Coordinates of C-alpha atoms and ligand atoms in Angstrom, one line a residue:
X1 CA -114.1 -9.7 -186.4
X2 CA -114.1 -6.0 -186.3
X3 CA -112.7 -4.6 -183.2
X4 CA -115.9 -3.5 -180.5
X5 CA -116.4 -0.2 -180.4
X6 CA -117.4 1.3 -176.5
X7 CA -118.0 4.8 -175.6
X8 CA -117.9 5.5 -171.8
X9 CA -119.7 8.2 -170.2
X10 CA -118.7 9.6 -167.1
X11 CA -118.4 13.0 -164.8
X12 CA -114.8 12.3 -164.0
X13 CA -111.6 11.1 -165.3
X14 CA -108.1 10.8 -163.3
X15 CA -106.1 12.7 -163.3
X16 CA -107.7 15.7 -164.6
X17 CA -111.3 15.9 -162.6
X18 CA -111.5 13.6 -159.5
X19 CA -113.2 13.7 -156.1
X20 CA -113.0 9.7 -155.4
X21 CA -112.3 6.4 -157.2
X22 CA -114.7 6.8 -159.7
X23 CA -112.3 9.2 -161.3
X24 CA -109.6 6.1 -161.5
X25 CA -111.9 3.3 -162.7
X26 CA -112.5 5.8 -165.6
X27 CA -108.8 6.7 -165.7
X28 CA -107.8 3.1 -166.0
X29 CA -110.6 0.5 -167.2
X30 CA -110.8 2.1 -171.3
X31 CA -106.8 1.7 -171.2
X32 CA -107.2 -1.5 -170.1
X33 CA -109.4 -2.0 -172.8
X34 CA -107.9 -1.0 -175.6
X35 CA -105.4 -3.7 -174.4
X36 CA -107.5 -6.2 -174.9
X37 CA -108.0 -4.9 -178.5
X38 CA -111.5 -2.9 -178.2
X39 CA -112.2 0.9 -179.9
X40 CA -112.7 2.6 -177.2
X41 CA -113.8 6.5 -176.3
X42 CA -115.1 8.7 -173.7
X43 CA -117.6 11.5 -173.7
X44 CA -116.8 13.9 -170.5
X45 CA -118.7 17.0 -169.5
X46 CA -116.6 19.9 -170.4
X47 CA -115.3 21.0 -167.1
X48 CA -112.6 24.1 -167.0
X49 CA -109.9 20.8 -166.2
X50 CA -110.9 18.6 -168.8
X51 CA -111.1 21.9 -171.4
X52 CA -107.7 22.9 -170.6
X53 CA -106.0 19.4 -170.6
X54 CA -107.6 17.0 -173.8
X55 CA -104.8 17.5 -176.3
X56 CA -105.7 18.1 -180.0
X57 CA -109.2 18.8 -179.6
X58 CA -111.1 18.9 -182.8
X59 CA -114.6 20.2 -183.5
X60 CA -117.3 17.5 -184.1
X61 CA -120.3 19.4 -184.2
X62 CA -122.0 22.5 -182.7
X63 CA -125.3 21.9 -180.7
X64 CA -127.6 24.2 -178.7
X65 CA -129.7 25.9 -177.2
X66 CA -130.2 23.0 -175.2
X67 CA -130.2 22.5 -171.6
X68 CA -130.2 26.1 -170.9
X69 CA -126.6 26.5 -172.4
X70 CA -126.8 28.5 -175.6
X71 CA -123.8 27.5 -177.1
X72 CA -122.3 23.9 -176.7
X73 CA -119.5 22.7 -179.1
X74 CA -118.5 18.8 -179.1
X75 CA -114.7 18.3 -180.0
X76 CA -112.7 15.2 -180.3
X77 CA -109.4 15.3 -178.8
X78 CA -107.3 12.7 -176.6
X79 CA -106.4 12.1 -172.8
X80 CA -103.2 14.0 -171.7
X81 CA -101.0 10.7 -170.2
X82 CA -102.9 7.6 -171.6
X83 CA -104.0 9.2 -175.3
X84 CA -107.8 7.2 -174.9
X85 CA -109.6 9.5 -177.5
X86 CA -112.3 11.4 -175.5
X87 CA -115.2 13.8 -176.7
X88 CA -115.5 16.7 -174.8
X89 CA -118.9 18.8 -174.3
X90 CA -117.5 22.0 -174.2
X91 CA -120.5 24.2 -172.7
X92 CA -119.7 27.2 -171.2
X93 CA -122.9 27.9 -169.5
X94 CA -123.0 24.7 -167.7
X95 CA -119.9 23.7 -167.1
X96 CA -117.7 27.0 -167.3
X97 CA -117.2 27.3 -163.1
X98 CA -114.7 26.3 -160.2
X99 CA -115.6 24.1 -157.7
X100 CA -116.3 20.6 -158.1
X101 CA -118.3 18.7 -160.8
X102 CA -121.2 18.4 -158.1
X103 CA -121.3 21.0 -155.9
X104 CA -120.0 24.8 -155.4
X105 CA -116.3 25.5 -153.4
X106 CA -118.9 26.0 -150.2
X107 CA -120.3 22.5 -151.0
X108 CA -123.7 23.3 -152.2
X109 CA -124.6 21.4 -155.0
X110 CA -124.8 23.2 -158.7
X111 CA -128.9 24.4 -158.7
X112 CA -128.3 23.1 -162.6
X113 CA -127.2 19.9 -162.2
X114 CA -130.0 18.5 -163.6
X115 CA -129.4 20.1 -167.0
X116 CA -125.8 19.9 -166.8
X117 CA -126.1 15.8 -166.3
X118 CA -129.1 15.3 -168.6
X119 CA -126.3 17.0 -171.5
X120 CA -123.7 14.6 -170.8
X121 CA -126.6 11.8 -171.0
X122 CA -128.3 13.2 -173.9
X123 CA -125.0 13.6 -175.8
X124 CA -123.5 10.3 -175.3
X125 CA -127.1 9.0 -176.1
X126 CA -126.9 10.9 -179.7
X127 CA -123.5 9.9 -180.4
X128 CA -124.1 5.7 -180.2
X129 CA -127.3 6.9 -182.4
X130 CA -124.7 7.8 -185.0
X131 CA -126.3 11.4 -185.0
X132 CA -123.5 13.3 -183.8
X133 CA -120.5 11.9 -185.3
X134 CA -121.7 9.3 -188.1
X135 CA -117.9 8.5 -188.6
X136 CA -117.7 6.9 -185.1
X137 CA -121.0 4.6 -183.8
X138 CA -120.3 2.5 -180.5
X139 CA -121.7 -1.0 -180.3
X140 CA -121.5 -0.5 -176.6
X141 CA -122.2 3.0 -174.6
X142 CA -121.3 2.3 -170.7
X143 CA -122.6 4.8 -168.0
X144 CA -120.5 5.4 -165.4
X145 CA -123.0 6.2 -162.1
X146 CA -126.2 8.8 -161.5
X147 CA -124.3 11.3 -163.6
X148 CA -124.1 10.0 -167.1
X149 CA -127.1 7.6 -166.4
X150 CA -129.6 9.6 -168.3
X151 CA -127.7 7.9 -171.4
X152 CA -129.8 4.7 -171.1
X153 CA -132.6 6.4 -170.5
X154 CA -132.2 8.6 -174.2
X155 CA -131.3 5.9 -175.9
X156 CA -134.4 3.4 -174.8
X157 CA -136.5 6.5 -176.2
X158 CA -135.2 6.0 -179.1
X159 CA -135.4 2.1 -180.6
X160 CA -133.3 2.6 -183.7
X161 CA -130.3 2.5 -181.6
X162 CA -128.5 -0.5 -181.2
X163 CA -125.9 0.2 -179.1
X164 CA -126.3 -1.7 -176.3
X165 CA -126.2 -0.2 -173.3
X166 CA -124.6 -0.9 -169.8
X167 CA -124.9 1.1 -167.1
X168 CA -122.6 0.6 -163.6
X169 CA -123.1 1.8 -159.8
X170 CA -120.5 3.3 -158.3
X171 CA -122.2 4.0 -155.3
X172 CA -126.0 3.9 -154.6
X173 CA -126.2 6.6 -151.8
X174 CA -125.8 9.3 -154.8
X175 CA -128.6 9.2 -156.9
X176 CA -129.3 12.4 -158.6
X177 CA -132.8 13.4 -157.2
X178 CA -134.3 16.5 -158.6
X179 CA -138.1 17.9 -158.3
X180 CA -140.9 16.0 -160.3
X181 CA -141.9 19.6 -161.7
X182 CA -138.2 19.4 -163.9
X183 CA -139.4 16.2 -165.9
X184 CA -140.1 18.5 -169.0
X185 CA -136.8 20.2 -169.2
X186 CA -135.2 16.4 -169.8
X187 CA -137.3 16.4 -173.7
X188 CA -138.7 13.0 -172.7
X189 CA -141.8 11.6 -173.8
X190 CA -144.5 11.7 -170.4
X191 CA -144.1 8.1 -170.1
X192 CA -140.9 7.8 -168.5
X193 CA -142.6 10.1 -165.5
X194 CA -143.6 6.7 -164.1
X195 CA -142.9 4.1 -161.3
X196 CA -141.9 2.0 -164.0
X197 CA -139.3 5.2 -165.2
X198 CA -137.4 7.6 -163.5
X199 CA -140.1 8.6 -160.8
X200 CA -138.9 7.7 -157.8
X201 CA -141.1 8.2 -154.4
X202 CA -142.7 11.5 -155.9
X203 CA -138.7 12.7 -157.1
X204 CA -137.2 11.9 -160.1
X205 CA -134.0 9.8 -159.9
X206 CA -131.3 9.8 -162.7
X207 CA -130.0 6.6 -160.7
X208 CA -133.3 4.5 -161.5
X209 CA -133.2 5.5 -165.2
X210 CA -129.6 3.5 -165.8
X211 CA -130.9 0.6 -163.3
X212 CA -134.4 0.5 -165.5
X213 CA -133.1 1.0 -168.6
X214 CA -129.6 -0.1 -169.2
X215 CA -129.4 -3.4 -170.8
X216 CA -126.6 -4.8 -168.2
X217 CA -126.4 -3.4 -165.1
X218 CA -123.2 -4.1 -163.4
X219 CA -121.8 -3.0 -160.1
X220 CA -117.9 -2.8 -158.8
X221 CA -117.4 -6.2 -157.0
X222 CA -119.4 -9.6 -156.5
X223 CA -120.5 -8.8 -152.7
X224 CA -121.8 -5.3 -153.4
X225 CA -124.2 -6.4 -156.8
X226 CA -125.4 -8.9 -153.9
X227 CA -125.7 -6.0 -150.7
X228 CA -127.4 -3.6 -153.3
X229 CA -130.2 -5.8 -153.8
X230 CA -130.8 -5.7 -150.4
X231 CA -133.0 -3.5 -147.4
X232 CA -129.6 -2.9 -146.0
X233 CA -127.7 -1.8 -148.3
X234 CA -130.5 -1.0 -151.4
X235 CA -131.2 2.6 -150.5
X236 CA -134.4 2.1 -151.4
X237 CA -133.6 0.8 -155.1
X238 CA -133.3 -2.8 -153.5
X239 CA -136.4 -3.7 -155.7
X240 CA -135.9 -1.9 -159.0
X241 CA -132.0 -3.9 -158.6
X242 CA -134.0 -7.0 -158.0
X243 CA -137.0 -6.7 -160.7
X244 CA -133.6 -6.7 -162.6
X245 CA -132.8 -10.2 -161.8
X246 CA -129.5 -11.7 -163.5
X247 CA -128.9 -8.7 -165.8
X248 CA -126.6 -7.5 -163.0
X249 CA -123.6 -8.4 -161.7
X250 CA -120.5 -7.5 -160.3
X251 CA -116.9 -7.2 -161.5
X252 CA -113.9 -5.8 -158.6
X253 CA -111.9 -2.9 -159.9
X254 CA -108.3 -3.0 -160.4
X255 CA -105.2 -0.9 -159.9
X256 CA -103.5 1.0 -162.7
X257 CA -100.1 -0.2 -161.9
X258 CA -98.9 2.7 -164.2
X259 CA -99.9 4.7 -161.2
X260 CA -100.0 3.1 -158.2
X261 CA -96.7 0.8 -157.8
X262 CA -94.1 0.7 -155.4
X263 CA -91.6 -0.1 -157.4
X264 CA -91.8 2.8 -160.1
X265 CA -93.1 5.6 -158.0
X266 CA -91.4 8.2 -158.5
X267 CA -93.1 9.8 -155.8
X268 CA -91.7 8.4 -152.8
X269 CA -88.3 8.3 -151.6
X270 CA -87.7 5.1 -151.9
X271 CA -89.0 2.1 -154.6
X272 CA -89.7 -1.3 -153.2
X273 CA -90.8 -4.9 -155.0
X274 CA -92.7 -7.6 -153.8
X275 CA -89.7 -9.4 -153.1
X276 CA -89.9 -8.1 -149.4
X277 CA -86.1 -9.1 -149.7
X278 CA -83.5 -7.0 -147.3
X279 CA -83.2 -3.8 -149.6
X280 CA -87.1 -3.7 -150.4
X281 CA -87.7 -3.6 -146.1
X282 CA -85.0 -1.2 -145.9
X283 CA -86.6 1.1 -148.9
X284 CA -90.3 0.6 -146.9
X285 CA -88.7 1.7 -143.6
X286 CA -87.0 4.5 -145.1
X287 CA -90.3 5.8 -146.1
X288 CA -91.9 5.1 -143.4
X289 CA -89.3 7.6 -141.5
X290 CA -89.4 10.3 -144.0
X291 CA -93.4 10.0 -143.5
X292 CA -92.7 10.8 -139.6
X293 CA -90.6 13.1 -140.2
X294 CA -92.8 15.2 -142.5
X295 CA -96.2 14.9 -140.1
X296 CA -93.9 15.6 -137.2
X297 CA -94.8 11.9 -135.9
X298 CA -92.2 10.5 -133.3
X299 CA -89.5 9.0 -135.6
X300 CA -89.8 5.7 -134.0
X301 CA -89.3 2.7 -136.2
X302 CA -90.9 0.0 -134.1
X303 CA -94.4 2.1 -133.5
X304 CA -96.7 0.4 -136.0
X305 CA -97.8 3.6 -138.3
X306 CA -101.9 3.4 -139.0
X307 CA -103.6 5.4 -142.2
X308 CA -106.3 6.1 -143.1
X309 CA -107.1 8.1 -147.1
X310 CA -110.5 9.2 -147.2
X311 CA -113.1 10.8 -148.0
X312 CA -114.7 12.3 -144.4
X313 CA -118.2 11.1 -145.5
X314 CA -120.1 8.4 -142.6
X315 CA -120.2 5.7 -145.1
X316 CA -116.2 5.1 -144.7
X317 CA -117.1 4.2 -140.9
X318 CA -114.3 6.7 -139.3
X319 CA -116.2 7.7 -136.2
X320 CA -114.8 4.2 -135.4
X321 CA -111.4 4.7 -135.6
X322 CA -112.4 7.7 -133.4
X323 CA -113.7 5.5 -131.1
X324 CA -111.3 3.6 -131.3
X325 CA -107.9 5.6 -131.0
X326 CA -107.5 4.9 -127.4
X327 CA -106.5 1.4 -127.6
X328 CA -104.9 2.4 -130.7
X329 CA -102.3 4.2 -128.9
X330 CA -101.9 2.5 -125.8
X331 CA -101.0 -0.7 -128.2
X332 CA -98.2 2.3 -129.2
X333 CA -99.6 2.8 -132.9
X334 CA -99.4 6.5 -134.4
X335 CA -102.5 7.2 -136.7
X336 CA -101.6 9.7 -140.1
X337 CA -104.8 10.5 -141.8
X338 CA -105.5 12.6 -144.9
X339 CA -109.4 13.4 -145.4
X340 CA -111.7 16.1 -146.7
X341 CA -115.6 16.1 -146.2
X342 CA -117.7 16.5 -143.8
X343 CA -116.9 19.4 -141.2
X344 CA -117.8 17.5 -138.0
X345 CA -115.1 15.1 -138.6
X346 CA -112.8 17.1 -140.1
X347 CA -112.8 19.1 -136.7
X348 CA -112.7 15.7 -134.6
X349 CA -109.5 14.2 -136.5
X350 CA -108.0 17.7 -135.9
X351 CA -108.7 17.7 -132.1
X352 CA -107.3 14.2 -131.5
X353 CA -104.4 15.4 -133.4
X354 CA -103.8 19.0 -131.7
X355 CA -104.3 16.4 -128.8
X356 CA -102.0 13.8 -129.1
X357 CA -98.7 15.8 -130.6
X358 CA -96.1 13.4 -131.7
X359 CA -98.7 10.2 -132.1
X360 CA -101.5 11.7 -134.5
X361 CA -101.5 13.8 -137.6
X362 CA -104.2 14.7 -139.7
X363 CA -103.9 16.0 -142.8
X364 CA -107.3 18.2 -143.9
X365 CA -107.5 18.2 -147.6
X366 CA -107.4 16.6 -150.8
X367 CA -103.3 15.7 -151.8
X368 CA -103.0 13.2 -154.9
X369 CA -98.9 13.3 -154.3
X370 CA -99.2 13.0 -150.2
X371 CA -101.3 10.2 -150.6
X372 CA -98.5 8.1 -152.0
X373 CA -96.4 8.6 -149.4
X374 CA -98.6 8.1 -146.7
X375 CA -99.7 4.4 -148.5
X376 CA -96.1 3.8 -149.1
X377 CA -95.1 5.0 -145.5
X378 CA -97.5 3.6 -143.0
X379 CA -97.6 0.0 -141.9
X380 CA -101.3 -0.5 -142.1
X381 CA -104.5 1.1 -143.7
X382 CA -107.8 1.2 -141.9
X383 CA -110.6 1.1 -144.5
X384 CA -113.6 0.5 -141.3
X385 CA -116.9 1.2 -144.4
X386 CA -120.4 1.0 -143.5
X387 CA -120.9 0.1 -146.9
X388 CA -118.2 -0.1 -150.0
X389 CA -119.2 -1.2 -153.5
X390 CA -115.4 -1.9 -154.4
X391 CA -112.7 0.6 -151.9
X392 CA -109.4 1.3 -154.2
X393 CA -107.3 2.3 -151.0
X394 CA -107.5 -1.4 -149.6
X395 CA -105.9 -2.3 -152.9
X396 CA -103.3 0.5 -153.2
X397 CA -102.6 -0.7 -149.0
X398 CA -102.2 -4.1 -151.2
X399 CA -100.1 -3.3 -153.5
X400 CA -97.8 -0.9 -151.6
X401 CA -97.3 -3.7 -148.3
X402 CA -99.4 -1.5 -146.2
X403 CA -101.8 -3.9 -144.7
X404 CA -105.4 -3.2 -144.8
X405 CA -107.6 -3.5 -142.2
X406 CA -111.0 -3.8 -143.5
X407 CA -114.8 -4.4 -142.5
X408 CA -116.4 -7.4 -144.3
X409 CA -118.8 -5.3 -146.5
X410 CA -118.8 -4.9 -150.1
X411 CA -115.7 -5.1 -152.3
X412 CA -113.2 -5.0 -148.8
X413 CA -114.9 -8.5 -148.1
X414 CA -114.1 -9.7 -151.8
X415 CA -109.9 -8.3 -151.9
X416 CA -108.7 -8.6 -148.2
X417 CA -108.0 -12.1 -146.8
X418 CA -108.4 -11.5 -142.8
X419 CA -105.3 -13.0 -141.2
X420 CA -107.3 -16.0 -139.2
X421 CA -105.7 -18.4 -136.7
X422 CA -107.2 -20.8 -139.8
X423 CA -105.4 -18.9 -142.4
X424 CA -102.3 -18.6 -140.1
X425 CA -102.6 -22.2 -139.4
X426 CA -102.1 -22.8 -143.0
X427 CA -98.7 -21.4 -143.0
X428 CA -100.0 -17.8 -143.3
X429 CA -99.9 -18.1 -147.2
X430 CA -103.0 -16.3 -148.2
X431 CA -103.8 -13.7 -145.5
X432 CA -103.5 -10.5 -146.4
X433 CA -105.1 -8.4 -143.7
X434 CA -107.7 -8.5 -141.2
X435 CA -111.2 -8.1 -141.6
X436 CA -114.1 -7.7 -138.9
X437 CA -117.6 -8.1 -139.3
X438 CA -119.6 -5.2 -137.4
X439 CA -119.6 -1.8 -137.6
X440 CA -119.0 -1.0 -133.7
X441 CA -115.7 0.6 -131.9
X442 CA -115.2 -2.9 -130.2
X443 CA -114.9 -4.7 -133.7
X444 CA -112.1 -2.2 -134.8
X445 CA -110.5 -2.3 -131.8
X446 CA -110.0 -5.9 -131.2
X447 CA -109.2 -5.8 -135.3
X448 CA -106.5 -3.0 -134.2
X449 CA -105.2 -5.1 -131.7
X450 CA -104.4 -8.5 -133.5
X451 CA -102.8 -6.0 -136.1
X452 CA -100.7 -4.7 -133.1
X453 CA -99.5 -8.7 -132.1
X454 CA -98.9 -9.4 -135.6
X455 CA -96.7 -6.7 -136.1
X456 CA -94.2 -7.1 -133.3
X457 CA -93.4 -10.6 -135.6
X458 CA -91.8 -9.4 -138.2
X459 CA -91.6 -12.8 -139.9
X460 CA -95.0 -13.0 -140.0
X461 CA -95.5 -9.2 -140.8
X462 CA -93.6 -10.2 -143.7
X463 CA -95.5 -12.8 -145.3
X464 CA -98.7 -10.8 -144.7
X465 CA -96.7 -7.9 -147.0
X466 CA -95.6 -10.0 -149.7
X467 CA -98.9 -12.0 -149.8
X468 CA -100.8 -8.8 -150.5
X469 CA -98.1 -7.3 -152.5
X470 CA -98.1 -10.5 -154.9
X471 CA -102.2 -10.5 -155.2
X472 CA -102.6 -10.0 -158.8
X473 CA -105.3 -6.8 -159.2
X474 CA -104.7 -5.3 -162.2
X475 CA -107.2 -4.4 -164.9
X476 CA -106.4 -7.3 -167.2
X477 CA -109.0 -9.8 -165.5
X478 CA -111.6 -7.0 -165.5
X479 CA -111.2 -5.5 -168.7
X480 CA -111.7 -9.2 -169.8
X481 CA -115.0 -9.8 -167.3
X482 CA -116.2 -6.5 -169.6
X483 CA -115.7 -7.8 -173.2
X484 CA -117.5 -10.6 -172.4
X485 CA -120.1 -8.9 -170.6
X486 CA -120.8 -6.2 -173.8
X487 CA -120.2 -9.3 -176.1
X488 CA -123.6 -10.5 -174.3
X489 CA -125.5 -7.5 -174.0
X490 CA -124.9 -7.2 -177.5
X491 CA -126.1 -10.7 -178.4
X492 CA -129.4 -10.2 -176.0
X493 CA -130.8 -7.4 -178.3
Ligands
ADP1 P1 -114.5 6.5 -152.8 O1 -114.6 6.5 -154.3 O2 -115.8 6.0 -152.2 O3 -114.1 7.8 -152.3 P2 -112.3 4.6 -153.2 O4 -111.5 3.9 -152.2 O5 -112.8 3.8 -154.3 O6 -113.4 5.4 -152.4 O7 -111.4 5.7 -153.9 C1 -110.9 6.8 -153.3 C2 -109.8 7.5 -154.1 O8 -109.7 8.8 -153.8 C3 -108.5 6.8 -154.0 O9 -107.7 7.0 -155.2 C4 -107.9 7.6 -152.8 O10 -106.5 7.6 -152.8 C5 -108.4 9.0 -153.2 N1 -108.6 9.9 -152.0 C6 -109.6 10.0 -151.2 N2 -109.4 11.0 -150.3 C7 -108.3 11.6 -150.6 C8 -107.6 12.7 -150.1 N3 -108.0 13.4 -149.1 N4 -106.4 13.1 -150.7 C9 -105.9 12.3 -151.7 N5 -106.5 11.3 -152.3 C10 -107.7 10.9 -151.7
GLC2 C1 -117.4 4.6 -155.4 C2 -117.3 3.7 -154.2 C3 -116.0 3.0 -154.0 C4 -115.5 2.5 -155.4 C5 -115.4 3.6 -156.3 C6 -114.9 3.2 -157.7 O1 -117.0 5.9 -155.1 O2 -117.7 4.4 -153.0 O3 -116.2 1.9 -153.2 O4 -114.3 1.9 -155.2 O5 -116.7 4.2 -156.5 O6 -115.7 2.2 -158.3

């Protein structure tokens, strides 16, 4: 059998544009992949980081006008680090400019970023036609969130394509809304301006057109393709995800151990296995010092070191660990956090900070390199989500014996096993954390306080550590869950 050919289409790629985990799914899931023995490409919008970096870029075709953007070239070339070939959209007009792929370096979002996402739709549409690179036609084109949905819609309006396609939520709360009056700038027959399209309560919704209009729609872990169909959790697409029925599912992310792993990181001061034997503790401790030292935290070995890597955003819950920092620190925890978003809580983590000298440090910002050393430093992660369709810092906490503490919601409910006096009672061998049901200050801080008992016995501290550290989350099982999920959207034509 011939090998299956997949193009993925996404806004953002680790490590060269990123602003949250979508970038590392899209890093690590077409490596994983090609592993597994599937042709596999991306098409990325070509932002000034994605330009600069794609080594041996070669022109495909030239397109345009279209979209506004005059000129637009398409060029083949491959990912710096991993090599994954990649087709780059290299449009100047649209996606020449600093900031981030969303929104201006003030945070307003790009007034074009309906054109600019209906290209990277429309392209990756034309390529599994076979129209823009006839020597290259995917059996599969998979739509990373709202951004490159607008692929399932193209490609529905056009039935001689049989690539099938499969589009996957990231996160529901960003759906790409943009005025009704914009439908004819999208080249789309009127039809699709319907309930039954991308019109969505008088708006139209790039979000809707992969959830109507993809073949498979699949979401990042079992719990959250199970919330999203939901009042609570549905942002309002609860019934489009239902009308949908068992087209969608869910499949948890992974960890690119090439990136995230304790053992090889060269960014941290010193590597540590799963072993937890005597050198590994001593190699965790020694981090956990030098992270301390470098946030000017009391250098106190024994003080059980809290973190949190986030965005600031109120779906990752951290007006709770707000609320909760009292108890916190008369248990004598420290809290280290590293966050950008929204002002209001960047200015609140920086009060309790300027505050508590010593016990707190925040970090304001975004720091790829920093955030290694806080996961490998701190003792314990606190990942308190409203909602979260699959969390990667619970499973980098995982990974790097820096145990998560985690509200039962979404993918934290499917990865963390919450240190019960059941599981304990069964000679501690699966817990791997501690999980709390509601969204309130009390929750966290009752959760914050069996982390603080648990932690003054090291022997059980210990077999929490190694328990997580020994979960197996890589890509393998996913990349697997994929090929069979293409394999029968392919069939279902
Ligand atoms: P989300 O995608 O909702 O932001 P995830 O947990 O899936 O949440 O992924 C977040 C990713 O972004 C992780 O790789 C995390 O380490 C990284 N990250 C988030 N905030 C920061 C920050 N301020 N500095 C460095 N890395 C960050
Ligand atoms: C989204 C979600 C997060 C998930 C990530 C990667 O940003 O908020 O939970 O881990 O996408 O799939």
């Amino acid at each position: 059998m011939s090998e299956l050919k997949v193009l993925h289409a996404a806004a953002e790629v680790f490590p060269l544009v990123k602003t949250g985990g979508l970038a590392d799914v899209v890093g690590a899931l077409p490596q994983a992949l090609r592993a597994q023995g599937a042709d596999v490409r991306l098409v990325l919008p070509g932002l000034p980081a994605i330009v600069d970096a794609v080594l041996h870029q070669k022109t495909v075709c030239t397109l345009g006008p279209l979209f506004g953007a005059g000129r637009i070239t398409l060029r083949l070339g491959q990912l710096p680090y991993s090599h994954v070939p990649a087709y780059v959209i290299d449009a100047p007009y649209l996606y020449r400019r600093g900031g981030s792929p969303y929104q201006s370096s003030t945070g307003v979002e790009w007034a074009d970023n309906l054109q600019r996402f209906a290209l990277l739709g429309w392209v990756a549409a034309h390529l599994a036609a076979g129209e823009l690179d006839p020597t290259w036609v995917p059996d599969v084109l998979h739509a990373h969130d709202w951004h490159a949905a607008m692929a399932c819609a193209y490609t529905a309006a056009h039935p001689p394509t049989t690539a099938a396609t499969v589009f996957t939520v990231h996160n529901l709360a960003y759906q790409g809304l943009f005025p009704p009056g914009d439908f004819p700038l999208l080249g789309l027959p009127s039809r699709f301006m319907s309930a039954q399209a991308l019109e969505f309560h008088g708006q139209l919704s790039f979000m809707k057109a992969g959830l109507k209009f993809a073949r498979r729609v699949t979401t990042v872990s079992p719990t959250y393709a199970v919330e999203m169909a939901t009042h609570e959790f549905g942002c309002g697409l609860e019934g489009v995800i239902r009308s949908r029925g068992s087209d969608v599912s869910g499949i948890l992310n992974g960890v690119d151990g090439a990136v995230w792993n304790p053992a090889t990181d060269a960014g941290i001061i010193a590597r540590y296995t799963a072993e937890c034997a005597e050198p590994d503790r001593i190699a965790k401790a020694r981090c956990k010092s030098a992270l301390q030292a470098e946030l000017g935290l009391c250098d106190d070995p024994r003080a059980p070191l809290f973190s949190v890597v986030s965005r600031l955003t109120p779906q990752k819950g951290l007006d709770l660990v707000l609320a909760a920092l009292p108890g916190l620190l008369q248990g004598g925890g420290q809290l280290a956090l590293q966050g950008a978003g929204e002002p209001g809580l960047e200015a609140a983590f920086s009060a309790v900070a300027a505050a508590h000298p010593g016990r707190v440090a925040v970090r304001i910002g975004y720091d790829e390199a920093f955030a290694h050393r806080l996961m490998a430093g701190a003792d314990a992660i606190l990942v308190p989500s409203r909602f979260e369709p699959c969390g990667l810092t619970q499973l980098y906490g995982l990974r790097y014996g820096t145990v998560p503490v985690v509200r039962r919601v979404g993918g934290l409910a499917d990865t963390v096993v919450d240190a019960s006096d059941h599981a304990l009672s069964q000679g501690s061998s699966r817990a791997t954390g501690f999980v709390f049901d509601h969204a309130t200050a009390a929750a966290l801080s009752l959760a914050i306080e069996r982390v603080i008992s648990a932690y003054a016995e090291p022997g059980l501290w210990c077999d929490l550590m190694r328990n997580g550290m020994t979960r197996d989350f890589s890509w393998t099982g996913a990349a697997r869950q994929y090929l069979g999920l293409y394999r029968g959207a392919l069939e279902s034509t």
